[in-house]
PDB file of C-alpha atoms in Angstrom:
ATOM      1  CA  MET A   1     -23.735  14.091 -20.069  1.00 41.00           C
ATOM      2  CA  ASP A   2     -27.324  12.776 -19.902  1.00 42.00           C
ATOM      3  CA  THR A   3     -28.651  10.724 -16.980  1.00 36.00           C
ATOM      4  CA  ARG A   4     -28.386   7.380 -18.774  1.00 38.00           C
ATOM      5  CA  THR A   5     -24.734   7.969 -19.731  1.00 40.00           C
ATOM      6  CA  LYS A   6     -23.878   9.049 -16.190  1.00 35.00           C
ATOM      7  CA  GLU A   7     -25.558   5.967 -14.723  1.00 34.00           C
ATOM      8  CA  ALA A   8     -23.689   3.701 -17.147  1.00 40.00           C
ATOM      9  CA  THR A   9     -20.380   5.250 -16.141  1.00 40.00           C
ATOM     10  CA  LEU A  10     -21.127   4.887 -12.446  1.00 38.00           C
ATOM     11  CA  GLY A  11     -22.226   1.315 -12.955  1.00 42.00           C
ATOM     12  CA  ALA A  12     -19.024   0.474 -14.803  1.00 44.00           C
ATOM     13  CA  SER A  13     -16.886   2.031 -12.104  1.00 44.00           C
ATOM     14  CA  HIS A  14     -18.338  -0.346  -9.508  1.00 48.00           C
ATOM     15  CA  SER A  15     -18.664  -3.463 -11.650  1.00 57.00           C
ATOM     16  CA  PRO A  16     -16.889  -6.710 -10.710  1.00 86.00           C
ATOM     17  CA  LEU A  17     -15.201  -6.617 -14.124  1.00 88.00           C
ATOM     18  CA  THR A  18     -13.617  -3.262 -13.351  1.00 90.00           C
ATOM     19  CA  GLN A  19     -12.360  -4.577 -10.005  1.00 90.00           C
ATOM     20  CA  LEU A  20     -10.847  -7.603 -11.716  1.00 91.00           C
ATOM     21  CA  VAL A  21      -8.923  -5.277 -14.043  1.00 92.00           C
ATOM     22  CA  VAL A  22      -7.883  -3.128 -11.062  1.00 92.00           C
ATOM     23  CA  SER A  23      -6.573  -6.193  -9.214  1.00 88.00           C
ATOM     24  CA  ALA A  24      -4.704  -7.512 -12.244  1.00 90.00           C
ATOM     25  CA  LEU A  25      -3.049  -4.176 -12.989  1.00 92.00           C
ATOM     26  CA  ARG A  26      -2.211  -3.496  -9.335  1.00 88.00           C
ATOM     27  CA  GLU A  27      -0.533  -6.896  -9.029  1.00 83.00           C
ATOM     28  CA  ARG A  28       1.499  -6.319 -12.189  1.00 87.00           C
ATOM     29  CA  ILE A  29       2.557  -2.826 -11.137  1.00 87.00           C
ATOM     30  CA  LEU A  30       3.505  -3.757  -7.590  1.00 81.00           C
ATOM     31  CA  GLY A  31       5.064  -7.005  -8.756  1.00 76.00           C
ATOM     32  CA  GLY A  32       7.378  -5.108 -11.100  1.00 78.00           C
ATOM     33  CA  ALA A  33       5.962  -6.519 -14.351  1.00 84.00           C
ATOM     34  CA  ILE A  34       5.110  -2.954 -15.435  1.00 89.00           C
ATOM     35  CA  ALA A  35       7.851  -0.444 -14.646  1.00 87.00           C
ATOM     36  CA  PRO A  36       7.469   3.104 -13.281  1.00 88.00           C
ATOM     37  CA  GLY A  37       6.955   5.525 -16.153  1.00 91.00           C
ATOM     38  CA  GLU A  38       5.696   2.824 -18.526  1.00 94.00           C
ATOM     39  CA  ARG A  39       2.593   3.827 -20.482  1.00 95.00           C
ATOM     40  CA  LEU A  40      -0.703   2.037 -19.922  1.00 96.00           C
ATOM     41  CA  VAL A  41      -2.553   2.082 -23.242  1.00 94.00           C
ATOM     42  CA  GLU A  42      -6.294   1.482 -22.920  1.00 93.00           C
ATOM     43  CA  GLY A  43      -6.675  -0.295 -26.260  1.00 93.00           C
ATOM     44  CA  ARG A  44      -3.737  -2.612 -25.668  1.00 93.00           C
ATOM     45  CA  LEU A  45      -4.922  -3.477 -22.158  1.00 94.00           C
ATOM     46  CA  SER A  46      -8.523  -4.073 -23.254  1.00 92.00           C
ATOM     47  CA  ASP A  47      -7.288  -6.497 -25.918  1.00 92.00           C
ATOM     48  CA  GLU A  48      -4.983  -8.218 -23.452  1.00 91.00           C
ATOM     49  CA  PHE A  49      -7.677  -8.653 -20.794  1.00 90.00           C
ATOM     50  CA  GLY A  50     -10.425  -9.415 -23.315  1.00 91.00           C
ATOM     51  CA  VAL A  51     -12.684  -6.619 -22.092  1.00 91.00           C
ATOM     52  CA  SER A  52     -14.021  -3.358 -23.479  1.00 91.00           C
ATOM     53  CA  ARG A  53     -12.221  -0.080 -22.871  1.00 93.00           C
ATOM     54  CA  MET A  54     -14.730   1.087 -20.244  1.00 93.00           C
ATOM     55  CA  PRO A  55     -13.589  -1.182 -17.359  1.00 92.00           C
ATOM     56  CA  VAL A  56      -9.956  -0.502 -18.289  1.00 94.00           C
ATOM     57  CA  ARG A  57     -10.570   3.261 -18.239  1.00 94.00           C
ATOM     58  CA  GLU A  58     -12.337   3.075 -14.868  1.00 94.00           C
ATOM     59  CA  ALA A  59      -9.621   0.815 -13.465  1.00 94.00           C
ATOM     60  CA  LEU A  60      -6.939   3.317 -14.485  1.00 96.00           C
ATOM     61  CA  ARG A  61      -8.890   6.108 -12.804  1.00 95.00           C
ATOM     62  CA  GLN A  62      -9.163   4.091  -9.598  1.00 93.00           C
ATOM     63  CA  LEU A  63      -5.444   3.293  -9.622  1.00 93.00           C
ATOM     64  CA  ALA A  64      -4.728   6.971 -10.275  1.00 93.00           C
ATOM     65  CA  ALA A  65      -6.728   7.831  -7.136  1.00 89.00           C
ATOM     66  CA  GLU A  66      -4.513   5.363  -5.241  1.00 86.00           C
ATOM     67  CA  GLY A  67      -1.383   7.011  -6.609  1.00 87.00           C
ATOM     68  CA  LEU A  68      -0.159   4.001  -8.593  1.00 90.00           C
ATOM     69  CA  VAL A  69      -1.048   5.517 -11.963  1.00 94.00           C
ATOM     70  CA  THR A  70      -0.601   9.025 -13.352  1.00 94.00           C
ATOM     71  CA  ILE A  71      -3.026  10.303 -16.002  1.00 94.00           C
ATOM     72  CA  GLU A  72      -1.910  13.299 -18.052  1.00 93.00           C
ATOM     73  CA  PRO A  73      -3.687  15.220 -20.837  1.00 90.00           C
ATOM     74  CA  ARG A  74      -2.687  14.015 -24.337  1.00 86.00           C
ATOM     75  CA  ARG A  75      -0.153  11.543 -22.909  1.00 88.00           C
ATOM     76  CA  GLY A  76      -2.673   9.265 -21.215  1.00 92.00           C
ATOM     77  CA  ALA A  77      -1.938   6.905 -18.327  1.00 96.00           C
ATOM     78  CA  SER A  78       1.387   5.616 -17.089  1.00 95.00           C
ATOM     79  CA  VAL A  79       2.746   3.940 -13.975  1.00 94.00           C
ATOM     80  CA  THR A  80       3.628   6.615 -11.430  1.00 92.00           C
ATOM     81  CA  SER A  81       7.302   7.416 -10.988  1.00 90.00           C
ATOM     82  CA  PHE A  82       8.801   9.537  -8.210  1.00 90.00           C
ATOM     83  CA  SER A  83      11.648  12.034  -8.277  1.00 91.00           C
ATOM     84  CA  PRO A  84      14.323  11.730  -5.554  1.00 91.00           C
ATOM     85  CA  ASP A  85      12.826  14.745  -3.756  1.00 94.00           C
ATOM     86  CA  GLN A  86       9.344  13.208  -3.829  1.00 92.00           C
ATOM     87  CA  VAL A  87      10.728   9.939  -2.437  1.00 91.00           C
ATOM     88  CA  ARG A  88      12.404  11.756   0.441  1.00 93.00           C
ATOM     89  CA  GLU A  89       9.273  13.747   1.264  1.00 94.00           C
ATOM     90  CA  LEU A  90       6.997  10.706   1.174  1.00 93.00           C
ATOM     91  CA  VAL A  91       9.358   8.667   3.365  1.00 94.00           C
ATOM     92  CA  GLU A  92       9.718  11.482   5.901  1.00 95.00           C
ATOM     93  CA  VAL A  93       5.962  11.875   6.296  1.00 96.00           C
ATOM     94  CA  ARG A  94       5.175   8.165   6.368  1.00 95.00           C
ATOM     95  CA  ALA A  95       7.957   7.449   8.877  1.00 96.00           C
ATOM     96  CA  THR A  96       6.654  10.150  11.206  1.00 97.00           C
ATOM     97  CA  LEU A  97       3.049   8.955  11.013  1.00 96.00           C
ATOM     98  CA  GLU A  98       3.927   5.249  11.348  1.00 96.00           C
ATOM     99  CA  GLY A  99       5.856   6.200  14.484  1.00 97.00           C
ATOM    100  CA  LEU A 100       2.795   7.964  15.901  1.00 97.00           C
ATOM    101  CA  ASN A 101       0.620   5.010  14.929  1.00 97.00           C
ATOM    102  CA  ALA A 102       2.828   2.563  16.856  1.00 97.00           C
ATOM    103  CA  LYS A 103       3.095   4.942  19.817  1.00 97.00           C
ATOM    104  CA  LEU A 104      -0.688   5.150  20.160  1.00 97.00           C
ATOM    105  CA  ALA A 105      -1.003   1.382  19.746  1.00 97.00           C
ATOM    106  CA  ALA A 106       1.408   0.826  22.653  1.00 96.00           C
ATOM    107  CA  LYS A 107      -0.688   3.113  24.832  1.00 95.00           C
ATOM    108  CA  ARG A 108      -4.077   1.657  23.909  1.00 92.00           C
ATOM    109  CA  HIS A 109      -3.456  -2.010  23.121  1.00 84.00           C
ATOM    110  CA  ASP A 110      -6.318  -4.426  23.611  1.00 86.00           C
ATOM    111  CA  PRO A 111      -5.712  -8.182  24.225  1.00 89.00           C
ATOM    112  CA  ALA A 112      -8.100  -9.316  21.473  1.00 91.00           C
ATOM    113  CA  GLN A 113      -6.566  -6.945  18.948  1.00 92.00           C
ATOM    114  CA  ILE A 114      -3.059  -7.981  19.985  1.00 94.00           C
ATOM    115  CA  ALA A 115      -4.007 -11.628  19.411  1.00 94.00           C
ATOM    116  CA  GLU A 116      -5.166 -10.784  15.882  1.00 93.00           C
ATOM    117  CA  LEU A 117      -1.935  -8.927  15.186  1.00 94.00           C
ATOM    118  CA  GLU A 118       0.070 -11.911  16.467  1.00 95.00           C
ATOM    119  CA  ARG A 119      -1.818 -14.178  14.038  1.00 95.00           C
ATOM    120  CA  ILE A 120      -1.015 -11.834  11.150  1.00 95.00           C
ATOM    121  CA  LEU A 121       2.628 -11.699  12.231  1.00 94.00           C
ATOM    122  CA  GLU A 122       2.863 -15.482  12.345  1.00 93.00           C
ATOM    123  CA  GLU A 123       1.354 -15.902   8.885  1.00 92.00           C
ATOM    124  CA  GLY A 124       3.383 -13.049   7.410  1.00 90.00           C
ATOM    125  CA  THR A 125       6.607 -14.472   8.786  1.00 90.00           C
ATOM    126  CA  ARG A 126       5.780 -17.853   7.273  1.00 88.00           C
ATOM    127  CA  LEU A 127       5.153 -16.264   3.874  1.00 85.00           C
ATOM    128  CA  ALA A 128       8.168 -13.925   4.043  1.00 79.00           C
ATOM    129  CA  GLU A 129      10.287 -15.968   1.654  1.00 74.00           C
ATOM    130  CA  SER A 130       7.386 -16.889  -0.597  1.00 72.00           C
ATOM    131  CA  GLU A 131       7.405 -16.227  -4.324  1.00 64.00           C
ATOM    132  CA  ASP A 132       3.823 -14.995  -4.002  1.00 69.00           C
ATOM    133  CA  VAL A 133       4.505 -11.257  -4.068  1.00 68.00           C
ATOM    134  CA  ALA A 134       0.842 -10.235  -4.054  1.00 70.00           C
ATOM    135  CA  THR A 135      -0.010 -12.287  -0.941  1.00 79.00           C
ATOM    136  CA  THR A 136       3.113 -11.148   0.891  1.00 77.00           C
ATOM    137  CA  MET A 137       2.304  -7.504   0.217  1.00 77.00           C
ATOM    138  CA  LEU A 138      -1.297  -8.047   1.290  1.00 81.00           C
ATOM    139  CA  MET A 139      -0.106  -9.485   4.605  1.00 88.00           C
ATOM    140  CA  ASN A 140       2.170  -6.479   5.084  1.00 87.00           C
ATOM    141  CA  GLN A 141      -0.813  -4.188   4.573  1.00 87.00           C
ATOM    142  CA  ARG A 142      -2.903  -6.255   6.988  1.00 92.00           C
ATOM    143  CA  PHE A 143      -0.229  -5.908   9.677  1.00 94.00           C
ATOM    144  CA  HIS A 144      -0.134  -2.126   9.417  1.00 92.00           C
ATOM    145  CA  ASP A 145      -3.937  -1.877   9.239  1.00 92.00           C
ATOM    146  CA  ALA A 146      -4.291  -4.069  12.344  1.00 94.00           C
ATOM    147  CA  LEU A 147      -1.731  -1.953  14.181  1.00 95.00           C
ATOM    148  CA  GLY A 148      -3.793   1.074  13.208  1.00 94.00           C
ATOM    149  CA  ASN A 149      -6.919  -0.527  14.639  1.00 94.00           C
ATOM    150  CA  ILE A 150      -5.116  -0.853  17.963  1.00 95.00           C
ATOM    151  CA  ALA A 151      -4.008   2.791  17.781  1.00 95.00           C
ATOM    152  CA  ALA A 152      -7.714   3.691  17.528  1.00 94.00           C
ATOM    153  CA  ASN A 153      -7.368   7.074  15.845  1.00 96.00           C
ATOM    154  CA  SER A 154      -9.693   7.288  12.839  1.00 95.00           C
ATOM    155  CA  VAL A 155      -8.219  10.543  11.537  1.00 96.00           C
ATOM    156  CA  LEU A 156      -4.718   9.088  11.556  1.00 96.00           C
ATOM    157  CA  GLN A 157      -5.942   5.894   9.864  1.00 93.00           C
ATOM    158  CA  ASP A 158      -7.603   7.796   7.030  1.00 92.00           C
ATOM    159  CA  ILE A 159      -4.381   9.711   6.389  1.00 93.00           C
ATOM    160  CA  MET A 160      -2.248   6.581   6.691  1.00 91.00           C
ATOM    161  CA  ARG A 161      -4.451   4.583   4.319  1.00 87.00           C
ATOM    162  CA  SER A 162      -4.091   7.224   1.627  1.00 84.00           C
ATOM    163  CA  LEU A 163      -0.352   7.555   2.231  1.00 88.00           C
ATOM    164  CA  ARG A 164       0.209   3.793   2.102  1.00 85.00           C
ATOM    165  CA  ASP A 165      -1.579   3.663  -1.249  1.00 78.00           C
ATOM    166  CA  ARG A 166       0.679   6.414  -2.590  1.00 79.00           C
ATOM    167  CA  THR A 167       3.864   4.805  -1.283  1.00 82.00           C
ATOM    168  CA  ALA A 168       3.020   1.193  -2.199  1.00 78.00           C
ATOM    169  CA  LEU A 169       4.812   1.575  -5.537  1.00 80.00           C
ATOM    170  CA  LEU A 170       7.822   3.131  -3.827  1.00 80.00           C
ATOM    171  CA  PHE A 171       8.306   0.273  -1.350  1.00 79.00           C
ATOM    172  CA  ALA A 172       7.253  -2.672  -3.539  1.00 70.00           C
ATOM    173  CA  PRO A 173      10.628  -3.404  -5.236  1.00 68.00           C
ATOM    174  CA  ILE A 174      12.508  -3.188  -1.940  1.00 63.00           C
ATOM    175  CA  ASN A 175      10.003  -5.304  -0.010  1.00 65.00           C
ATOM    176  CA  ARG A 176      10.371  -8.100  -2.555  1.00 65.00           C
ATOM    177  CA  VAL A 177      14.020  -8.586  -1.518  1.00 68.00           C
ATOM    178  CA  ARG A 178      13.808  -7.893   2.219  1.00 77.00           C
ATOM    179  CA  GLY A 179      10.737  -9.909   3.162  1.00 77.00           C
ATOM    180  CA  LYS A 180      12.298 -11.708   6.151  1.00 84.00           C
ATOM    181  CA  GLN A 181      13.804  -8.497   7.542  1.00 89.00           C
ATOM    182  CA  ASN A 182      10.458  -6.728   7.168  1.00 89.00           C
ATOM    183  CA  TRP A 183       8.746  -9.260   9.388  1.00 92.00           C
ATOM    184  CA  GLU A 184      11.554  -9.312  11.940  1.00 94.00           C
ATOM    185  CA  GLU A 185      11.051  -5.560  12.271  1.00 96.00           C
ATOM    186  CA  HIS A 186       7.274  -6.057  12.538  1.00 96.00           C
ATOM    187  CA  ALA A 187       7.891  -8.539  15.367  1.00 97.00           C
ATOM    188  CA  ALA A 188      10.064  -6.025  17.233  1.00 98.00           C
ATOM    189  CA  ILE A 189       7.391  -3.338  16.896  1.00 98.00           C
ATOM    190  CA  LEU A 190       4.752  -5.722  18.200  1.00 97.00           C
ATOM    191  CA  ARG A 191       6.881  -6.677  21.216  1.00 97.00           C
ATOM    192  CA  ALA A 192       7.225  -2.999  22.137  1.00 97.00           C
ATOM    193  CA  VAL A 193       3.472  -2.494  21.728  1.00 97.00           C
ATOM    194  CA  ILE A 194       2.696  -5.480  23.963  1.00 96.00           C
ATOM    195  CA  LYS A 195       5.065  -4.137  26.624  1.00 96.00           C
ATOM    196  CA  GLY A 196       3.368  -0.758  26.411  1.00 95.00           C
ATOM    197  CA  ASP A 197       6.674   0.936  25.580  1.00 97.00           C
ATOM    198  CA  ALA A 198       5.294   3.768  23.454  1.00 97.00           C
ATOM    199  CA  GLU A 199       8.597   5.493  22.795  1.00 98.00           C
ATOM    200  CA  LEU A 200      10.357   2.300  21.699  1.00 98.00           C
ATOM    201  CA  ALA A 201       7.413   1.286  19.507  1.00 98.00           C
ATOM    202  CA  SER A 202       7.489   4.704  17.850  1.00 98.00           C
ATOM    203  CA  LEU A 203      11.251   4.558  17.295  1.00 98.00           C
ATOM    204  CA  LEU A 204      11.099   1.062  15.803  1.00 98.00           C
ATOM    205  CA  ALA A 205       8.179   1.907  13.499  1.00 97.00           C
ATOM    206  CA  THR A 206       9.886   5.071  12.285  1.00 97.00           C
ATOM    207  CA  ARG A 207      13.145   3.210  11.675  1.00 96.00           C
ATOM    208  CA  HIS A 208      11.206   0.449   9.896  1.00 94.00           C
ATOM    209  CA  VAL A 209      10.027   2.896   7.238  1.00 94.00           C
ATOM    210  CA  TYR A 210      13.522   4.275   6.651  1.00 93.00           C
ATOM    211  CA  ASN A 211      14.915   0.744   6.479  1.00 91.00           C
ATOM    212  CA  ALA A 212      12.263  -0.247   3.957  1.00 86.00           C
ATOM    213  CA  ALA A 213      13.129   2.787   1.839  1.00 85.00           C
ATOM    214  CA  GLN A 214      16.846   2.096   2.325  1.00 82.00           C
ATOM    215  CA  MET A 215      17.369   5.652   3.495  1.00 78.00           C
ATOM    216  CA  GLU A 216      18.953   7.300   6.517  1.00 79.00           C
ATOM    217  CA  PRO A 217      16.637   9.299   8.825  1.00 76.00           C
TER     218      PRO A 217
END
């Protein structure tokens, strides 16, 4: 690859057009419009979005890095699907780390950060029964990110961010039908954090993940 070709590829991967394709595909995948295992054909998507194949290709690569898309030799790209064993393993790890995240937050909570989390909780609760799946899921992510900011452990947050990307597809269908319950559980976690009850916050956060996955610990 010569320098000019490499620069063009890098430029495309950071272009606004690529990010628009990423956002559109992510919303469709997480919203259930494209099912797990369904193929994502570059040519068909470029025609549908009215763009060249380059931003579509780069968007698929970015979504593959997030775990939402799987790219295989000769078969191309498809929406990621998980085996039952993979689901169990992902849930076990995420539940454990979300519990640690809440535990640290209860020990280190800051009034200003708590106020921000309360604002997110209020807005998320209001949107819980909304038909706007993308906004509801964004608020869910904001809640967990804000809780992580309170926990103040950068190593844990890096791991959690990657894990949440990988499990977003797993939890999306369930979260669409249990929005109100999700936010009731968020509220309970926040109350434990505010009280400084680290063990209760950890227990509730761990249970929250298993509830969301509709699995027993």
